[in-house]
């Protein structure tokens, strides 16, 4: 059904219904697509079954905008000129009567009839409302972006105004797209000058000159063309890349909460370099500037559910340690570092999320597939250089930095260092890695307890007067999320996330990263004895980067059999340390070893210098004595030398036996050596014979 001012399609052409009378079966319509159309009569029954066209599809007279003061002034003037012309129905719809009425109104108001015709037609086409008479300044100006169409105010200098052509627009486009947008370092003014030097030149036969102003485009024209045809998003994407544009310049119309169903749905993981400079344990002069921290944060509640602090690089191993900390015994952890334990501070202990979200550097590895294969958790890896897609964990790092600013050895931002380059905060470093872990643990507990100022609370929590802290938000929403979460043990998760590598079986134990391990089960298999007899062999192991106290060794002959091996006495000094710390210790040891080698080389050189004179004197004396002949050794001489050596050995052996017998005789009682005793007489004759043999006498 059509009503007054409805727009409808008649024979495929848009019309507006201006007036109708049921009793006469008459209606008046106007063609909206014809530029010079006027109202025409039509039978009401001819359009009775038609439906109006949706307003969104209409292109004439339906612009919606905020009118300016100038547009309102035009509206008021036009409406005042019309007076009551538009109210004189139905006479105003007849062409003859309309002409008489407009002539009379033009004489009364003192304006031309053409102006009244224009206002009246705008009134009908626009829907017979005052908004139809607004000034249409939005349609003013040249519609083409490349030409100036002969416009421009004459300058005071009297020079001509250069009028842009299609060729100039093509040159502008080439300079902007091929030069300016391709290199972030280029400046628009320099690109303009380069374009002038290439396309707008004249020559006197000797030298080229740029055309004078008025015969070439000005920089203002070039800049206007650039700003009108290349909006900021296009320029930023082309000059800085899609990743940086999305990270720093894109519009943020949504929120991270719209993709999160509740607590435990998404855990965000990220790693960063610590802003606190540490010192090595026992070597206080050695600074540890590259300490890595990993944080696991629940997106919905902002609760820090896990963390890890170590010397490893930003990689999967550190992220795995942070995930394992979610299931670690928090009471034992607090007791290890001397921190007060409260069970309510760890409401997410032992709970697996539905999804882990991390950068490519952490979870974009084949090792992270165990999260889905063994633990049943989805892994979402973000594109490179897109930290804004995990803003919760990024803001958590900022909150941690703010809470640790009072710690000695805290590094200031880079721009601050440039302003105060003379101040070095490395000299204030005093915390060891263990002490920093305690400080970091205290910071995590404090942040989980602290209220959040900008947290997007729902209406029910606001009405209840709940103070939004990470712990309170988790406890409030966990009741509705119980069916979506799953609990896992520390052993199950940690063993699934352990990295595997090869270790060497040696006679000293199982060697891995400069440490030696053993266990009763392996000793019972005689691996170390076989290694000493047949050589070193390789075995598969699982280990934690965070601790070198133990490793898990997989039996190569009985697959599935695993032995937990601990440090031997040879490596007992590394107990309680991580593999990264042990590596740092051996690096320091290597530096000392290099100094030892240097000292040994120096001493050898000085020794050679001290004996050089003696050696040279002996060599000179040898040369001065002339060439000496070395007598040749004949086979007879060799046999004689062997015979003499054999006789000498026999004589020495007999002397030893004689000395032993004399010692025995002296130890016996004197009455045992009487001449009446036949055994003593026989023994005496034996000794005499031995003496004669030693003296070379014939027996």
PDB file of C-alpha atoms in Angstrom, residues 108 354 476 683:
ATOM      1  CA  UNK A 108       5.204  39.798  -4.586  1.00  0.00           C
ATOM      2  CA  UNK A 354      40.641 -25.008  26.352  1.00  0.00           C
ATOM      3  CA  UNK A 476      32.931 -15.664  40.367  1.00  0.00           C
ATOM      4  CA  UNK A 683     123.310 -75.911  55.720  1.00  0.00           C
TER       5      UNK A 683
END
